[in-house]
Amino acid sequence: MKLARVSSIDVEELACHILEVDYDEIDTSVINEKLYEEFGCDLDQFTHIIQRLLPMVDVGASPLTKKRYKGFSDTEKGMWFVKMEIGDVA
């Protein structure tokens, strides 16, 4: 499995955004506490999840429906795991 290299600051800022807390007003202990309350994981576990998911982020279009999608895919197998529509192909 391919792992993305991520900055700890970027991961902390993402966690704060998801948790709706101000990054500039808290420290990592608060982030850890909030992550555990919301998702049952700590910052290290959250980082590992991000490292595994980032290489799977994809954007693509259906040739049949002309709809664009973003989500998580396996490009080698040509399959989507989870996706959401983001609009029509221009």
Tab-separated table of N, CA and C in Angstrom:
chain	number	residue	atom	x	y	z
A	1	MET	N	0.839	-1.182	0.000
A	1	MET	CA	0.000	0.000	0.000
A	1	MET	C	0.881	1.241	0.000
A	2	LYS	N	0.573	2.172	-0.880
A	2	LYS	CA	1.300	3.421	-0.983
A	2	LYS	C	0.860	4.371	0.144
A	3	LEU	N	1.835	5.002	0.800
A	3	LEU	CA	1.537	5.976	1.854
A	3	LEU	C	1.966	7.363	1.397
A	4	ALA	N	1.117	8.344	1.626
A	4	ALA	CA	1.446	9.735	1.306
A	4	ALA	C	2.295	10.318	2.422
A	5	ARG	N	3.223	11.177	2.045
A	5	ARG	CA	3.979	11.930	3.047
A	5	ARG	C	3.172	13.163	3.388
A	6	VAL	N	2.924	13.350	4.662
A	6	VAL	CA	2.113	14.488	5.098
A	6	VAL	C	2.812	15.227	6.228
A	7	SER	N	2.574	16.507	6.274
A	7	SER	CA	3.119	17.351	7.333
A	7	SER	C	2.221	17.242	8.562
A	8	SER	N	2.829	17.161	9.737
A	8	SER	CA	2.033	17.075	10.959
A	8	SER	C	1.184	18.330	11.156
A	9	ILE	N	1.699	19.474	10.744
A	9	ILE	CA	0.927	20.718	10.860
A	9	ILE	C	-0.304	20.657	9.959
A	10	ASP	N	-0.134	20.158	8.725
A	10	ASP	CA	-1.277	20.027	7.811
A	10	ASP	C	-2.331	19.090	8.389
A	11	VAL	N	-1.890	17.990	8.974
A	11	VAL	CA	-2.824	17.025	9.575
A	11	VAL	C	-3.561	17.662	10.753
A	12	GLU	N	-2.837	18.388	11.577
A	12	GLU	CA	-3.470	19.068	12.717
A	12	GLU	C	-4.500	20.088	12.239
A	13	GLU	N	-4.155	20.857	11.197
A	13	GLU	CA	-5.086	21.855	10.668
A	13	GLU	C	-6.326	21.191	10.064
A	14	LEU	N	-6.138	20.076	9.369
A	14	LEU	CA	-7.277	19.333	8.827
A	14	LEU	C	-8.165	18.821	9.951
A	15	ALA	N	-7.561	18.253	10.979
A	15	ALA	CA	-8.329	17.759	12.125
A	15	ALA	C	-9.142	18.894	12.746
A	16	CYS	N	-8.525	20.040	12.914
A	16	CYS	CA	-9.230	21.188	13.491
A	16	CYS	C	-10.399	21.618	12.609
A	17	HIS	N	-10.182	21.612	11.314
A	17	HIS	CA	-11.263	21.990	10.393
A	17	HIS	C	-12.428	21.017	10.519
A	18	ILE	N	-12.134	19.722	10.513
A	18	ILE	CA	-13.174	18.697	10.633
A	18	ILE	C	-13.885	18.794	11.981
A	19	LEU	N	-13.120	19.080	13.012
A	19	LEU	CA	-13.669	19.154	14.372
A	19	LEU	C	-14.278	20.515	14.693
A	20	GLU	N	-14.135	21.460	13.781
A	20	GLU	CA	-14.652	22.821	13.940
A	20	GLU	C	-14.098	23.516	15.182
A	21	VAL	N	-12.767	23.425	15.321
A	21	VAL	CA	-12.078	24.141	16.393
A	21	VAL	C	-11.001	25.022	15.758
A	22	ASP	N	-10.631	26.092	16.433
A	22	ASP	CA	-9.655	27.043	15.917
A	22	ASP	C	-8.235	26.551	16.195
A	23	TYR	N	-7.499	26.269	15.145
A	23	TYR	CA	-6.139	25.748	15.252
A	23	TYR	C	-5.237	26.667	16.074
A	24	ASP	N	-5.418	27.968	15.936
A	24	ASP	CA	-4.552	28.941	16.611
A	24	ASP	C	-4.835	29.071	18.106
A	25	GLU	N	-5.936	28.489	18.562
A	25	GLU	CA	-6.311	28.659	19.965
A	25	GLU	C	-6.189	27.389	20.806
A	26	ILE	N	-5.707	26.277	20.207
A	26	ILE	CA	-5.601	25.031	20.972
A	26	ILE	C	-4.261	24.358	20.713
A	27	ASP	N	-3.980	23.307	21.474
A	27	ASP	CA	-2.744	22.542	21.252
A	27	ASP	C	-3.093	21.099	20.896
A	28	THR	N	-2.075	20.294	20.664
A	28	THR	CA	-2.311	18.921	20.191
A	28	THR	C	-3.059	18.059	21.206
A	29	SER	N	-2.930	18.342	22.482
A	29	SER	CA	-3.660	17.533	23.462
A	29	SER	C	-5.166	17.722	23.294
A	30	VAL	N	-5.580	18.937	22.972
A	30	VAL	CA	-7.004	19.207	22.745
A	30	VAL	C	-7.457	18.530	21.448
A	31	ILE	N	-6.616	18.576	20.412
A	31	ILE	CA	-6.945	17.907	19.149
A	31	ILE	C	-7.116	16.409	19.401
A	32	ASN	N	-6.192	15.812	20.127
A	32	ASN	CA	-6.281	14.388	20.451
A	32	ASN	C	-7.574	14.064	21.192
A	33	GLU	N	-7.886	14.875	22.166
A	33	GLU	CA	-9.099	14.667	22.964
A	33	GLU	C	-10.347	14.745	22.092
A	34	LYS	N	-10.421	15.771	21.249
A	34	LYS	CA	-11.586	15.956	20.371
A	34	LYS	C	-11.686	14.837	19.340
A	35	LEU	N	-10.548	14.417	18.768
A	35	LEU	CA	-10.564	13.316	17.806
A	35	LEU	C	-11.090	12.040	18.458
A	36	TYR	N	-10.646	11.790	19.679
A	36	TYR	CA	-11.094	10.592	20.382
A	36	TYR	C	-12.600	10.650	20.668
A	37	GLU	N	-13.075	11.832	21.091
A	37	GLU	CA	-14.505	11.993	21.375
A	37	GLU	C	-15.348	11.779	20.123
A	38	GLU	N	-14.915	12.341	18.995
A	38	GLU	CA	-15.690	12.282	17.748
A	38	GLU	C	-15.529	10.974	16.985
A	39	PHE	N	-14.289	10.464	16.910
A	39	PHE	CA	-13.996	9.357	16.005
A	39	PHE	C	-13.330	8.148	16.659
A	40	GLY	N	-13.018	8.247	17.948
A	40	GLY	CA	-12.395	7.122	18.632
A	40	GLY	C	-10.961	6.863	18.212
A	41	CYS	N	-10.266	7.927	17.763
A	41	CYS	CA	-8.862	7.769	17.377
A	41	CYS	C	-8.065	8.971	17.864
A	42	ASP	N	-6.745	8.830	17.865
A	42	ASP	CA	-5.893	9.953	18.240
A	42	ASP	C	-5.230	10.531	16.984
A	43	LEU	N	-4.402	11.524	17.167
A	43	LEU	CA	-3.757	12.219	16.051
A	43	LEU	C	-2.856	11.286	15.247
A	44	ASP	N	-2.164	10.371	15.900
A	44	ASP	CA	-1.312	9.415	15.176
A	44	ASP	C	-2.154	8.510	14.271
A	45	GLN	N	-3.242	7.992	14.800
A	45	GLN	CA	-4.118	7.136	14.004
A	45	GLN	C	-4.756	7.916	12.862
A	46	PHE	N	-5.171	9.142	13.133
A	46	PHE	CA	-5.750	10.017	12.118
A	46	PHE	C	-4.736	10.257	10.999
A	47	THR	N	-3.484	10.481	11.367
A	47	THR	CA	-2.412	10.679	10.382
A	47	THR	C	-2.256	9.446	9.501
A	48	HIS	N	-2.256	8.259	10.099
A	48	HIS	CA	-2.111	7.018	9.321
A	48	HIS	C	-3.272	6.835	8.346
A	49	ILE	N	-4.468	7.190	8.764
A	49	ILE	CA	-5.630	7.095	7.867
A	49	ILE	C	-5.444	8.039	6.682
A	50	ILE	N	-5.035	9.266	6.955
A	50	ILE	CA	-4.814	10.238	5.879
A	50	ILE	C	-3.720	9.757	4.931
A	51	GLN	N	-2.633	9.233	5.478
A	51	GLN	CA	-1.533	8.745	4.642
A	51	GLN	C	-1.992	7.636	3.699
A	52	ARG	N	-2.935	6.844	4.113
A	52	ARG	CA	-3.439	5.754	3.263
A	52	ARG	C	-4.503	6.238	2.284
A	53	LEU	N	-5.312	7.213	2.692
A	53	LEU	CA	-6.387	7.691	1.823
A	53	LEU	C	-5.911	8.643	0.721
A	54	LEU	N	-4.955	9.511	1.028
A	54	LEU	CA	-4.528	10.505	0.046
A	54	LEU	C	-4.116	9.921	-1.317
A	55	PRO	N	-3.364	8.821	-1.364
A	55	PRO	CA	-3.016	8.268	-2.677
A	55	PRO	C	-4.224	7.751	-3.467
A	56	MET	N	-5.352	7.575	-2.806
A	56	MET	CA	-6.545	7.057	-3.455
A	56	MET	C	-7.501	8.153	-3.927
A	57	VAL	N	-7.200	9.424	-3.616
A	57	VAL	CA	-8.064	10.529	-4.040
A	57	VAL	C	-8.001	10.625	-5.562
A	58	ASP	N	-9.182	10.754	-6.172
A	58	ASP	CA	-9.252	10.762	-7.628
A	58	ASP	C	-10.388	11.665	-8.087
A	59	VAL	N	-10.266	12.159	-9.298
A	59	VAL	CA	-11.328	12.894	-9.970
A	59	VAL	C	-11.487	12.244	-11.331
A	60	GLY	N	-12.715	11.987	-11.726
A	60	GLY	CA	-12.937	11.345	-13.013
A	60	GLY	C	-14.308	11.690	-13.555
A	61	ALA	N	-14.537	11.294	-14.809
A	61	ALA	CA	-15.805	11.567	-15.473
A	61	ALA	C	-16.350	10.287	-16.086
A	62	SER	N	-17.667	10.159	-16.053
A	62	SER	CA	-18.326	9.026	-16.684
A	62	SER	C	-18.529	9.333	-18.164
A	63	PRO	N	-18.022	8.481	-19.043
A	63	PRO	CA	-18.242	8.716	-20.467
A	63	PRO	C	-19.707	8.545	-20.863
A	64	LEU	N	-20.468	7.807	-20.072
A	64	LEU	CA	-21.882	7.588	-20.385
A	64	LEU	C	-22.770	8.747	-19.958
A	65	THR	N	-22.600	9.179	-18.698
A	65	THR	CA	-23.487	10.208	-18.152
A	65	THR	C	-22.918	11.612	-18.280
A	66	LYS	N	-21.628	11.722	-18.590
A	66	LYS	CA	-20.936	13.020	-18.671
A	66	LYS	C	-20.903	13.736	-17.321
A	67	LYS	N	-21.026	12.995	-16.243
A	67	LYS	CA	-20.944	13.563	-14.890
A	67	LYS	C	-19.517	13.417	-14.380
A	68	ARG	N	-19.068	14.420	-13.607
A	68	ARG	CA	-17.750	14.366	-12.977
A	68	ARG	C	-17.908	13.916	-11.534
A	69	TYR	N	-16.896	13.182	-11.064
A	69	TYR	CA	-16.917	12.646	-9.709
A	69	TYR	C	-15.576	12.876	-9.025
A	70	LYS	N	-15.613	12.957	-7.697
A	70	LYS	CA	-14.400	12.909	-6.890
A	70	LYS	C	-14.632	11.860	-5.824
A	71	GLY	N	-13.548	11.254	-5.378
A	71	GLY	CA	-13.694	10.227	-4.359
A	71	GLY	C	-12.420	9.432	-4.194
A	72	PHE	N	-12.588	8.194	-3.776
A	72	PHE	CA	-11.463	7.293	-3.547
A	72	PHE	C	-11.570	6.144	-4.538
A	73	SER	N	-10.464	5.899	-5.237
A	73	SER	CA	-10.500	4.856	-6.251
A	73	SER	C	-9.201	4.065	-6.272
A	74	ASP	N	-9.248	2.965	-6.989
A	74	ASP	CA	-8.062	2.180	-7.317
A	74	ASP	C	-7.885	2.341	-8.820
A	75	THR	N	-7.006	3.239	-9.216
A	75	THR	CA	-6.846	3.535	-10.642
A	75	THR	C	-6.291	2.352	-11.419
A	76	GLU	N	-5.495	1.521	-10.760
A	76	GLU	CA	-4.955	0.347	-11.452
A	76	GLU	C	-6.062	-0.637	-11.810
A	77	LYS	N	-7.057	-0.760	-10.955
A	77	LYS	CA	-8.172	-1.674	-11.213
A	77	LYS	C	-9.336	-0.976	-11.903
A	78	GLY	N	-9.250	0.360	-11.998
A	78	GLY	CA	-10.314	1.119	-12.648
A	78	GLY	C	-11.639	1.062	-11.905
A	79	MET	N	-11.558	1.142	-10.577
A	79	MET	CA	-12.796	1.072	-9.800
A	79	MET	C	-12.836	2.140	-8.705
A	80	TRP	N	-14.046	2.604	-8.422
A	80	TRP	CA	-14.293	3.556	-7.349
A	80	TRP	C	-14.732	2.793	-6.106
A	81	PHE	N	-14.281	3.269	-4.949
A	81	PHE	CA	-14.773	2.740	-3.682
A	81	PHE	C	-15.918	3.613	-3.181
A	82	VAL	N	-15.657	4.914	-3.094
A	82	VAL	CA	-16.646	5.899	-2.663
A	82	VAL	C	-16.469	7.112	-3.547
A	83	LYS	N	-17.577	7.665	-4.029
A	83	LYS	CA	-17.479	8.851	-4.881
A	83	LYS	C	-18.694	9.737	-4.685
A	84	MET	N	-18.530	10.985	-5.105
A	84	MET	CA	-19.659	11.913	-5.093
A	84	MET	C	-19.606	12.731	-6.366
A	85	GLU	N	-20.763	13.074	-6.873
A	85	GLU	CA	-20.859	13.862	-8.094
A	85	GLU	C	-20.436	15.300	-7.816
A	86	ILE	N	-19.658	15.869	-8.735
A	86	ILE	CA	-19.222	17.256	-8.562
A	86	ILE	C	-19.630	18.139	-9.739
A	87	GLY	N	-20.415	17.606	-10.666
A	87	GLY	CA	-20.905	18.427	-11.770
A	87	GLY	C	-20.800	17.727	-13.104
A	88	ASP	N	-21.173	18.460	-14.143
A	88	ASP	CA	-21.120	17.946	-15.507
A	88	ASP	C	-19.772	18.235	-16.136
A	89	VAL	N	-19.395	17.407	-17.089
A	89	VAL	CA	-18.184	17.647	-17.865
A	89	VAL	C	-18.442	18.842	-18.763
A	90	ALA	N	-17.507	19.762	-18.792
A	90	ALA	CA	-17.690	20.978	-19.625
A	90	ALA	C	-17.525	20.669	-21.092
